[in-house]
Tab-separated table of C-alpha atoms and ligand atoms in Angstrom:
chain	number	residue	atom	x	y	z
A	181	MET	CA	-190.495	129.011	71.910
A	182	THR	CA	-190.745	128.115	68.123
A	183	GLU	CA	-187.557	125.611	67.112
A	184	VAL	CA	-185.912	126.769	64.197
A	185	ARG	CA	-185.463	123.889	61.646
A	186	HIS	CA	-183.387	123.135	58.588
A	187	ASN	CA	-185.180	119.777	57.922
A	188	TRP	CA	-188.375	121.118	56.251
A	189	THR	CA	-190.100	118.435	53.559
A	190	GLN	CA	-191.943	119.881	50.753
A	191	ASP	CA	-195.284	118.145	52.177
A	192	GLU	CA	-194.967	119.850	55.450
A	193	ILE	CA	-194.166	123.059	53.942
A	194	ALA	CA	-197.326	122.702	51.508
A	195	GLU	CA	-199.351	121.560	54.205
A	196	ILE	CA	-198.842	124.781	56.165
A	197	TYR	CA	-199.184	126.953	52.747
A	198	HIS	CA	-202.547	125.001	51.841
A	199	SER	CA	-204.232	125.528	55.393
A	200	PRO	CA	-207.416	127.609	55.777
A	201	LEU	CA	-206.044	131.101	55.256
A	202	LEU	CA	-207.268	132.662	58.611
A	203	ASP	CA	-205.535	129.514	60.346
A	204	LEU	CA	-202.530	130.081	58.401
A	205	VAL	CA	-202.135	133.764	59.287
A	206	TYR	CA	-202.965	133.158	63.010
A	207	ARG	CA	-200.366	130.436	63.355
A	208	ALA	CA	-197.923	132.675	61.598
A	209	ALA	CA	-198.751	135.629	63.818
A	210	THR	CA	-198.440	133.555	66.866
A	211	ILE	CA	-194.869	132.702	65.770
A	212	HIS	CA	-194.208	136.453	65.060
A	213	ARG	CA	-195.454	137.549	68.163
A	214	GLU	CA	-192.960	135.019	70.355
A	215	ASN	CA	-190.466	137.779	69.026
A	216	LYS	CA	-190.525	140.992	71.365
A	217	ASP	CA	-189.913	143.087	68.795
A	218	TYR	CA	-192.580	141.831	66.624
A	219	SER	CA	-194.387	145.586	65.943
A	220	GLU	CA	-190.590	146.874	64.583
A	221	VAL	CA	-190.255	146.774	60.892
A	222	GLN	CA	-186.904	147.255	59.092
A	223	ILE	CA	-187.030	149.643	56.564
A	224	SER	CA	-184.419	149.278	53.564
A	225	SER	CA	-184.270	151.870	50.647
A	226	LEU	CA	-183.170	150.826	47.083
A	227	ILE	CA	-181.039	152.813	44.859
A	228	SER	CA	-179.719	151.608	41.133
A	229	ILE	CA	-176.380	152.437	41.206
A	230	LYS	CA	-175.791	150.893	37.843
A	231	THR	CA	-178.899	150.495	35.888
A	232	GLY	CA	-179.577	148.712	32.460
A	233	GLY	CA	-177.838	146.754	29.644
A	234	CYS	CA	-177.371	143.737	31.772
A	235	PRO	CA	-176.592	140.733	29.498
A	236	GLU	CA	-178.604	138.094	31.486
A	237	ASP	CA	-181.985	137.169	30.381
A	238	CYS	CA	-184.083	137.057	33.660
A	239	ALA	CA	-187.544	137.015	32.328
A	240	TYR	CA	-188.864	139.495	34.931
A	241	CYS	CA	-186.567	142.205	34.698
A	242	PRO	CA	-186.641	145.463	32.787
A	243	GLN	CA	-183.139	146.138	33.178
A	244	ALA	CA	-181.947	143.007	30.701
A	245	ALA	CA	-180.322	144.597	27.652
A	246	ARG	CA	-182.026	141.833	25.450
A	247	TYR	CA	-185.567	143.439	26.259
A	248	ASN	CA	-187.171	146.800	25.090
A	249	THR	CA	-188.372	147.929	28.169
A	250	GLY	CA	-187.605	151.876	27.747
A	251	VAL	CA	-185.026	151.613	30.755
A	252	ASP	CA	-182.136	154.031	29.826
A	253	VAL	CA	-178.759	152.396	30.719
A	254	HIS	CA	-176.535	154.371	32.785
A	255	ALA	CA	-172.992	154.062	33.714
A	256	ILE	CA	-171.897	153.608	37.468
A	257	MET	CA	-173.341	156.520	39.763
A	258	PRO	CA	-170.952	158.945	41.370
A	259	LYS	CA	-170.133	158.265	45.138
A	260	GLU	CA	-171.396	161.844	45.983
A	261	GLN	CA	-175.164	160.941	44.578
A	262	VAL	CA	-175.256	157.753	46.185
A	263	LEU	CA	-174.416	159.329	49.509
A	264	ALA	CA	-177.008	161.927	49.017
A	265	ALA	CA	-179.511	159.375	48.433
A	266	ALA	CA	-178.366	157.387	51.283
A	267	GLN	CA	-178.979	160.484	53.486
A	268	LYS	CA	-182.351	161.153	51.998
A	269	ALA	CA	-183.368	157.363	52.834
A	270	LYS	CA	-181.987	158.038	56.334
A	271	ASN	CA	-184.029	160.875	56.896
A	272	GLY	CA	-187.109	158.948	55.456
A	273	GLY	CA	-186.585	156.606	58.076
A	274	ALA	CA	-184.660	153.777	56.430
A	275	SER	CA	-181.949	152.087	58.466
A	276	ARG	CA	-180.559	150.041	55.443
A	277	LEU	CA	-179.369	151.324	51.944
A	278	CYS	CA	-179.438	148.628	49.292
A	279	MET	CA	-177.157	149.504	46.102
A	280	GLY	CA	-178.325	147.490	43.022
A	281	ALA	CA	-176.365	146.893	40.156
A	282	ALA	CA	-177.373	144.959	36.720
A	283	TRP	CA	-174.542	142.787	36.379
A	284	ARG	CA	-174.557	139.316	35.645
A	285	GLU	CA	-171.357	139.030	38.149
A	286	VAL	CA	-169.085	141.227	39.882
A	287	ARG	CA	-165.676	141.601	38.153
A	288	ASP	CA	-162.637	142.599	39.552
A	289	ASN	CA	-162.290	146.222	37.575
A	290	ARG	CA	-162.589	149.989	38.667
A	291	ASP	CA	-166.309	149.738	38.796
A	292	PHE	CA	-166.189	147.154	41.830
A	293	ASP	CA	-163.539	149.795	43.243
A	294	LYS	CA	-166.019	152.304	43.397
A	295	VAL	CA	-168.776	150.121	44.861
A	296	ILE	CA	-166.278	149.572	47.668
A	297	GLU	CA	-165.964	153.028	48.141
A	298	MET	CA	-169.765	153.476	48.402
A	299	VAL	CA	-170.049	151.026	50.932
A	300	GLN	CA	-167.220	152.619	52.951
A	301	ALA	CA	-168.952	156.038	52.565
A	302	VAL	CA	-172.346	155.057	53.196
A	303	ASN	CA	-171.107	153.086	56.500
A	304	SER	CA	-169.882	156.382	58.063
A	305	LEU	CA	-173.584	157.461	57.665
A	306	ASP	CA	-174.470	154.835	60.117
A	307	MET	CA	-176.684	152.877	58.002
A	308	GLU	CA	-176.663	149.324	57.184
A	309	VAL	CA	-175.076	148.902	53.760
A	310	CYS	CA	-176.778	145.727	51.397
A	311	CYS	CA	-175.458	145.271	47.756
A	312	THR	CA	-177.096	143.650	45.276
A	313	LEU	CA	-174.418	142.919	42.605
A	314	GLY	CA	-175.108	139.415	40.757
A	315	MET	CA	-172.767	136.889	41.393
A	316	LEU	CA	-169.796	137.094	43.697
A	317	THR	CA	-166.565	134.990	44.013
A	318	GLU	CA	-165.324	134.164	47.684
A	319	SER	CA	-162.493	136.943	47.497
A	320	GLN	CA	-165.320	139.368	46.161
A	321	ALA	CA	-167.364	138.744	49.163
A	322	GLN	CA	-164.524	138.839	51.685
A	323	ARG	CA	-163.365	142.627	49.771
A	324	LEU	CA	-167.221	143.835	50.712
A	325	ALA	CA	-167.211	142.584	53.990
A	326	ASP	CA	-163.630	144.442	54.450
A	327	ALA	CA	-165.507	147.481	53.282
A	328	GLY	CA	-167.994	147.195	56.151
A	329	LEU	CA	-170.733	145.525	53.824
A	330	TYR	CA	-173.463	144.372	56.059
A	331	ALA	CA	-175.884	142.509	53.956
A	332	TYR	CA	-176.002	140.865	50.314
A	333	ASN	CA	-179.143	140.399	48.376
A	334	HIS	CA	-179.317	137.348	46.061
A	335	ASN	CA	-182.594	136.123	45.510
A	336	LEU	CA	-183.412	132.197	44.604
A	337	ASP	CA	-186.532	133.810	42.633
A	338	THR	CA	-188.512	130.481	42.165
A	339	SER	CA	-187.989	126.885	42.554
A	340	GLU	CA	-184.828	125.109	41.056
A	341	ASP	CA	-187.182	123.091	38.905
A	342	ASP	CA	-188.810	126.453	37.344
A	343	TYR	CA	-185.584	128.203	37.348
A	344	LYS	CA	-184.939	127.450	33.508
A	345	ARG	CA	-188.045	128.750	32.628
A	346	ILE	CA	-187.420	132.241	33.956
A	347	ILE	CA	-183.528	132.280	33.400
A	348	THR	CA	-181.059	130.476	31.139
A	349	THR	CA	-178.023	132.465	31.477
A	350	ARG	CA	-177.071	130.974	34.723
A	351	THR	CA	-177.950	128.082	37.151
A	352	TYR	CA	-179.582	127.729	40.443
A	353	ASP	CA	-176.220	126.293	41.665
A	354	ASP	CA	-174.616	129.361	40.497
A	355	ARG	CA	-177.011	131.223	42.863
A	356	LEU	CA	-176.598	129.003	45.825
A	357	GLN	CA	-172.787	129.354	45.471
A	358	THR	CA	-172.888	132.778	45.994
A	359	LEU	CA	-174.839	132.856	48.691
A	360	GLU	CA	-172.354	130.556	50.156
A	361	HIS	CA	-169.608	133.100	49.423
A	362	VAL	CA	-171.580	135.788	51.126
A	363	ARG	CA	-172.200	133.431	54.083
A	364	LYS	CA	-168.501	132.367	54.576
A	365	ALA	CA	-167.622	136.282	54.403
A	366	LYS	CA	-169.648	136.489	57.546
A	367	ILE	CA	-171.935	139.031	55.560
A	368	SER	CA	-175.879	139.083	56.212
A	369	VAL	CA	-177.782	136.906	53.712
A	370	CYS	CA	-180.793	138.271	52.178
A	371	SER	CA	-182.402	135.693	49.726
A	372	GLY	CA	-186.058	135.543	48.193
A	373	GLY	CA	-188.084	135.270	45.501
A	374	ILE	CA	-191.054	136.464	43.318
A	375	ILE	CA	-194.441	135.199	42.997
A	376	GLY	CA	-196.372	135.886	39.987
A	377	LEU	CA	-193.778	134.641	37.053
A	378	GLY	CA	-196.349	131.979	36.187
A	379	GLU	CA	-194.967	129.269	38.845
A	380	THR	CA	-196.875	126.512	40.222
A	381	GLU	CA	-197.852	126.507	44.174
A	382	ALA	CA	-195.573	123.736	44.353
A	383	ASP	CA	-192.550	125.917	43.165
A	384	ARG	CA	-193.480	128.228	45.721
A	385	ILE	CA	-193.098	125.762	48.337
A	386	SER	CA	-190.174	124.141	47.034
A	387	MET	CA	-188.390	127.816	47.052
A	388	LEU	CA	-189.348	128.134	50.600
A	389	LYS	CA	-187.661	124.817	51.142
A	390	THR	CA	-184.590	125.468	49.816
A	391	LEU	CA	-184.290	128.768	51.792
A	392	SER	CA	-185.171	126.891	55.073
A	393	ASN	CA	-183.080	124.202	54.618
A	394	LEU	CA	-180.183	126.056	54.262
A	395	PRO	CA	-177.470	125.399	57.044
A	396	LYS	CA	-178.280	128.844	58.435
A	397	HIS	CA	-181.529	130.784	57.541
A	398	PRO	CA	-181.156	133.766	55.621
A	399	GLU	CA	-181.450	136.716	57.854
A	400	SER	CA	-184.038	138.407	55.357
A	401	VAL	CA	-186.049	136.900	52.608
A	402	PRO	CA	-187.897	139.107	50.642
A	403	ILE	CA	-191.192	138.202	48.683
A	404	ASN	CA	-191.663	140.283	45.784
A	405	ALA	CA	-194.971	140.357	43.924
A	406	LEU	CA	-193.990	140.318	40.022
A	407	VAL	CA	-194.000	143.909	38.742
A	408	PRO	CA	-195.016	143.303	35.198
A	409	VAL	CA	-192.941	145.394	32.742
A	410	LYS	CA	-193.823	145.941	29.227
A	411	GLY	CA	-191.083	144.818	26.917
A	412	THR	CA	-190.523	141.741	29.190
A	413	PRO	CA	-191.440	138.226	28.530
A	414	LEU	CA	-193.868	138.282	31.456
A	415	ALA	CA	-195.345	141.711	30.822
A	416	ASP	CA	-198.765	140.194	30.391
A	417	GLN	CA	-198.687	137.893	33.706
A	418	PRO	CA	-201.681	138.633	35.500
A	419	ARG	CA	-201.358	140.212	38.951
A	420	VAL	CA	-201.096	138.012	41.738
A	421	SER	CA	-203.712	138.512	44.404
A	422	VAL	CA	-202.963	139.696	47.956
A	423	TRP	CA	-203.833	136.595	49.513
A	424	GLU	CA	-201.262	134.589	47.524
A	425	MET	CA	-199.017	137.452	49.046
A	426	VAL	CA	-200.162	136.610	52.907
A	427	ARG	CA	-199.931	133.102	52.052
A	428	MET	CA	-196.403	133.188	50.975
A	429	ILE	CA	-195.253	135.749	53.629
A	430	ALA	CA	-197.080	133.419	56.389
A	431	THR	CA	-195.599	130.134	55.125
A	432	ALA	CA	-191.900	131.842	55.303
A	433	ARG	CA	-192.708	133.185	58.811
A	434	ILE	CA	-193.457	129.900	59.934
A	435	VAL	CA	-190.716	127.803	58.430
A	436	MET	CA	-187.938	130.754	59.234
A	437	PRO	CA	-189.250	131.920	62.378
A	438	LYS	CA	-186.191	134.260	63.179
A	439	THR	CA	-185.900	135.503	59.589
A	440	VAL	CA	-187.014	139.214	58.760
A	441	VAL	CA	-189.711	138.626	56.068
A	442	ARG	CA	-189.795	141.481	53.548
A	443	LEU	CA	-192.962	142.363	51.857
A	444	SER	CA	-190.930	143.848	48.715
A	445	ALA	CA	-192.008	144.814	45.365
A	446	GLY	CA	-195.792	145.025	44.373
A	447	ARG	CA	-196.860	147.762	47.637
A	448	THR	CA	-198.017	150.287	45.106
A	449	GLU	CA	-200.582	147.960	43.977
A	450	MET	CA	-202.135	147.111	47.756
A	451	THR	CA	-204.211	149.118	49.605
A	452	THR	CA	-203.016	149.602	53.581
A	453	LEU	CA	-205.477	147.265	54.682
A	454	GLU	CA	-203.845	144.758	52.423
A	455	GLN	CA	-200.419	145.668	53.576
A	456	ALA	CA	-201.847	145.462	57.276
A	457	PHE	CA	-202.547	141.830	56.651
A	458	CYS	CA	-198.996	141.012	55.364
A	459	PHE	CA	-197.691	142.599	58.687
A	460	MET	CA	-200.167	140.561	60.507
A	461	ALA	CA	-199.093	137.153	58.748
A	462	GLY	CA	-195.271	138.347	59.901
A	463	ALA	CA	-193.856	140.482	57.551
A	464	ASN	CA	-191.416	142.743	59.326
A	465	SER	CA	-189.880	144.560	56.511
A	466	ILE	CA	-190.419	146.816	53.481
A	467	PHE	CA	-188.369	148.604	50.790
A	468	ALA	CA	-189.309	152.304	51.104
A	469	GLY	CA	-188.622	155.270	49.001
A	470	GLU	CA	-190.675	156.192	45.868
A	471	LYS	CA	-188.662	153.970	43.801
A	472	LEU	CA	-187.459	150.303	43.772
A	473	LEU	CA	-184.831	150.073	41.140
A	474	THR	CA	-186.562	151.158	37.998
A	475	THR	CA	-190.288	151.115	39.218
A	476	PRO	CA	-192.606	152.912	41.485
A	477	ASN	CA	-192.853	152.278	45.273
A	478	PRO	CA	-195.048	154.215	47.822
A	479	SER	CA	-193.063	157.530	49.184
A	480	PHE	CA	-191.492	157.690	52.740
A	481	ASP	CA	-194.377	159.894	53.854
A	482	ASP	CA	-197.062	157.498	52.867
A	483	ASP	CA	-195.317	154.484	54.785
A	484	MET	CA	-194.720	156.701	57.877
A	485	ALA	CA	-198.630	157.353	57.745
A	486	MET	CA	-199.292	153.778	57.330
A	487	PHE	CA	-196.917	152.913	60.122
A	488	GLU	CA	-198.367	155.570	62.333
A	489	LEU	CA	-202.000	153.990	61.400
A	490	LEU	CA	-200.580	150.367	62.083
A	491	GLY	CA	-198.686	151.256	65.402
A	492	LEU	CA	-195.360	150.146	63.733
A	493	THR	CA	-192.032	151.166	64.375
A	494	PRO	CA	-188.875	151.692	62.165
A	495	ARG	CA	-186.090	149.427	63.412
A	496	LYS	CA	-182.955	150.942	64.004
A	497	ALA	CA	-180.058	150.074	62.329
A	498	PHE	CA	-177.389	147.592	63.459
A	499	LYS	CA	-179.908	145.899	66.272
A	500	ASN	CA	-178.379	142.611	65.764
A	501	GLY	CA	-174.766	143.913	65.863
A	502	ARG	CA	-172.287	144.889	63.104
A	503	PRO	CA	-169.710	142.264	62.303
A	504	ASN	CA	-168.052	143.908	59.286
A	505	ILE	CA	-167.416	147.371	60.517
A	506	PRO	CA	-163.564	148.019	59.587
A	507	LYS	CA	-161.355	149.306	62.358
A	508	GLU	CA	-160.194	152.255	60.362
A	509	LEU	CA	-164.042	153.320	59.515
A	510	LYS	CA	-165.075	153.418	63.048
A	511	GLU	CA	-162.831	156.405	63.702
A	512	MET	CA	-163.292	158.319	60.558
A	513	SER	CA	-165.880	161.224	60.022
A	514	ILE	CA	-167.927	161.335	56.896
A	515	ASN	CA	-165.825	164.214	55.345
A	516	GLU	CA	-162.819	162.260	55.465
A	517	VAL	CA	-164.358	159.466	53.747
A	518	ILE	CA	-165.784	161.658	51.044
B	750	SAM	N1	-178.540	141.767	38.892
B	750	SAM	C1	-178.500	141.369	40.198
B	750	SAM	C2	-179.117	139.914	40.716
B	750	SAM	O1	-179.851	139.514	39.662
B	750	SAM	O2	-178.987	139.455	41.451
B	750	SAM	C3	-178.940	142.491	41.117
B	750	SAM	C4	-180.246	143.195	40.799
B	750	SAM	S1	-181.805	142.381	40.465
B	750	SAM	C5	-182.722	143.291	39.524
B	750	SAM	C6	-182.555	141.962	41.903
B	750	SAM	C7	-183.568	141.074	42.252
B	750	SAM	O3	-184.704	142.145	41.614
B	750	SAM	C8	-184.054	140.023	41.283
B	750	SAM	O4	-183.248	139.033	41.598
B	750	SAM	C9	-185.387	140.087	41.313
B	750	SAM	O5	-185.548	138.987	42.335
B	750	SAM	C10	-185.958	141.069	41.798
B	750	SAM	N2	-186.738	141.579	40.457
B	750	SAM	C11	-186.230	142.153	39.242
B	750	SAM	N3	-187.243	142.487	38.328
B	750	SAM	C12	-188.346	142.391	39.250
B	750	SAM	C13	-189.589	142.450	38.729
B	750	SAM	N4	-190.010	143.113	37.465
B	750	SAM	N5	-190.596	142.168	39.649
B	750	SAM	C14	-190.413	141.790	40.880
B	750	SAM	N6	-189.314	141.540	41.119
B	750	SAM	C15	-188.039	142.086	40.306
B	751	DTB	C1	-185.637	142.408	46.120
B	751	DTB	O1	-185.946	141.185	46.266
B	751	DTB	N1	-186.519	143.283	45.209
B	751	DTB	C2	-185.749	144.130	45.080
B	751	DTB	C3	-184.310	144.195	45.662
B	751	DTB	N2	-184.200	142.797	46.037
B	751	DTB	C4	-183.106	144.377	44.818
B	751	DTB	C5	-185.811	144.749	43.748
B	751	DTB	C6	-187.155	145.077	43.047
B	751	DTB	C7	-187.056	145.177	41.674
B	751	DTB	C8	-188.498	145.371	41.015
B	751	DTB	C9	-188.153	146.040	39.583
B	751	DTB	C10	-187.537	147.281	39.396
B	751	DTB	O2	-188.002	148.370	40.095
B	751	DTB	O3	-186.492	147.401	38.318
B	752	SF4	FE1	-179.718	141.411	35.298
B	752	SF4	FE2	-180.361	141.193	37.473
B	752	SF4	FE3	-182.184	142.037	35.989
B	752	SF4	FE4	-181.254	139.225	35.885
B	752	SF4	S1	-182.229	140.414	37.600
B	752	SF4	S2	-181.512	140.867	33.844
B	752	SF4	S3	-179.162	139.584	36.294
B	752	SF4	S4	-180.205	143.123	36.692
């Protein structure tokens, strides 16, 4: 059995990342196949519960208020609409709903109260609930956990050194601190990054080093290909090649052997064959549903046809237990929650 390590060096990861492509994929696939459920793929569906108008300056993001990207600003979505989207996602095969907000950080206000109610409501559909809301304090993470939050997504995006080139309105340490707060509240950690931002391969390797040397590996690591959006500073970045995605996924699989590695943004640009290579290299999760947060994604039907072709099956919700289900929710029916 492959050992789970937390002391990877930059050189060790670089050696893996730069190994001949087929050797790399073979090694990653071998490790992946030690997991008896290697043909199961975890499906998350995204919903943007608060879109646009974000004060941050993330150079890739269509939702930053300072760029002219044509994304309309919306106030927080009503719970009923979130529940309808969750049900649709569940019908489409998703076991997890991830609710995203274009916030720098969570504030202790009415909007956060509404998010708490959404978390409780989606829980009653027997789906894993995930949020990505920006920075969290320890007590906010605990409040989400008490509401039954299953996972929290908070990406490192790139290496520590490269971070200031991409975002100046917060620090890498801010990011790491939120991850600590999430961990402390016993919420499953989802943290990964983006390739194609203009980073070097050393930056990619360094980001994987930070993730794989955390005291506990994130339960999920999304690997996004930049979706270049007109109006953002990175609009003219060339698309990353699929082989770079494959290298990144395979390396993540090798250094974090038990982690769910998500083939995330960028799938609309990939053929089924290219995605199959990513699954072979150890990817075992996707975002499904025709929209990510603001940009397009393959439809549930197309993904189900791909799963059938490749012999993949969607992973059931709560396979690894359910630490944060609040007692009072256990007995509640959906009508009571709404
Ligand atoms: N505002 C919160 C935050 O930044 O943590 C949550 C939402 S934010 C949109 C979630 C993640 O989406 C970012 O950390 C980034 O990794 C990813 N993302 C945003 N725009 C993207 C793009 N154009 N291409 C690929 N990934 C993107
Ligand atoms: C993640 O790693 N990728 C998702 C999710 N976590 C929140 C977001 C991708 C966003 C792509 C651009 C958009 O649709 O706005
Ligand atoms: Fe705001 Fe998140 Fe987009 Fe950055 S990535 S601009 S914090 S929504």
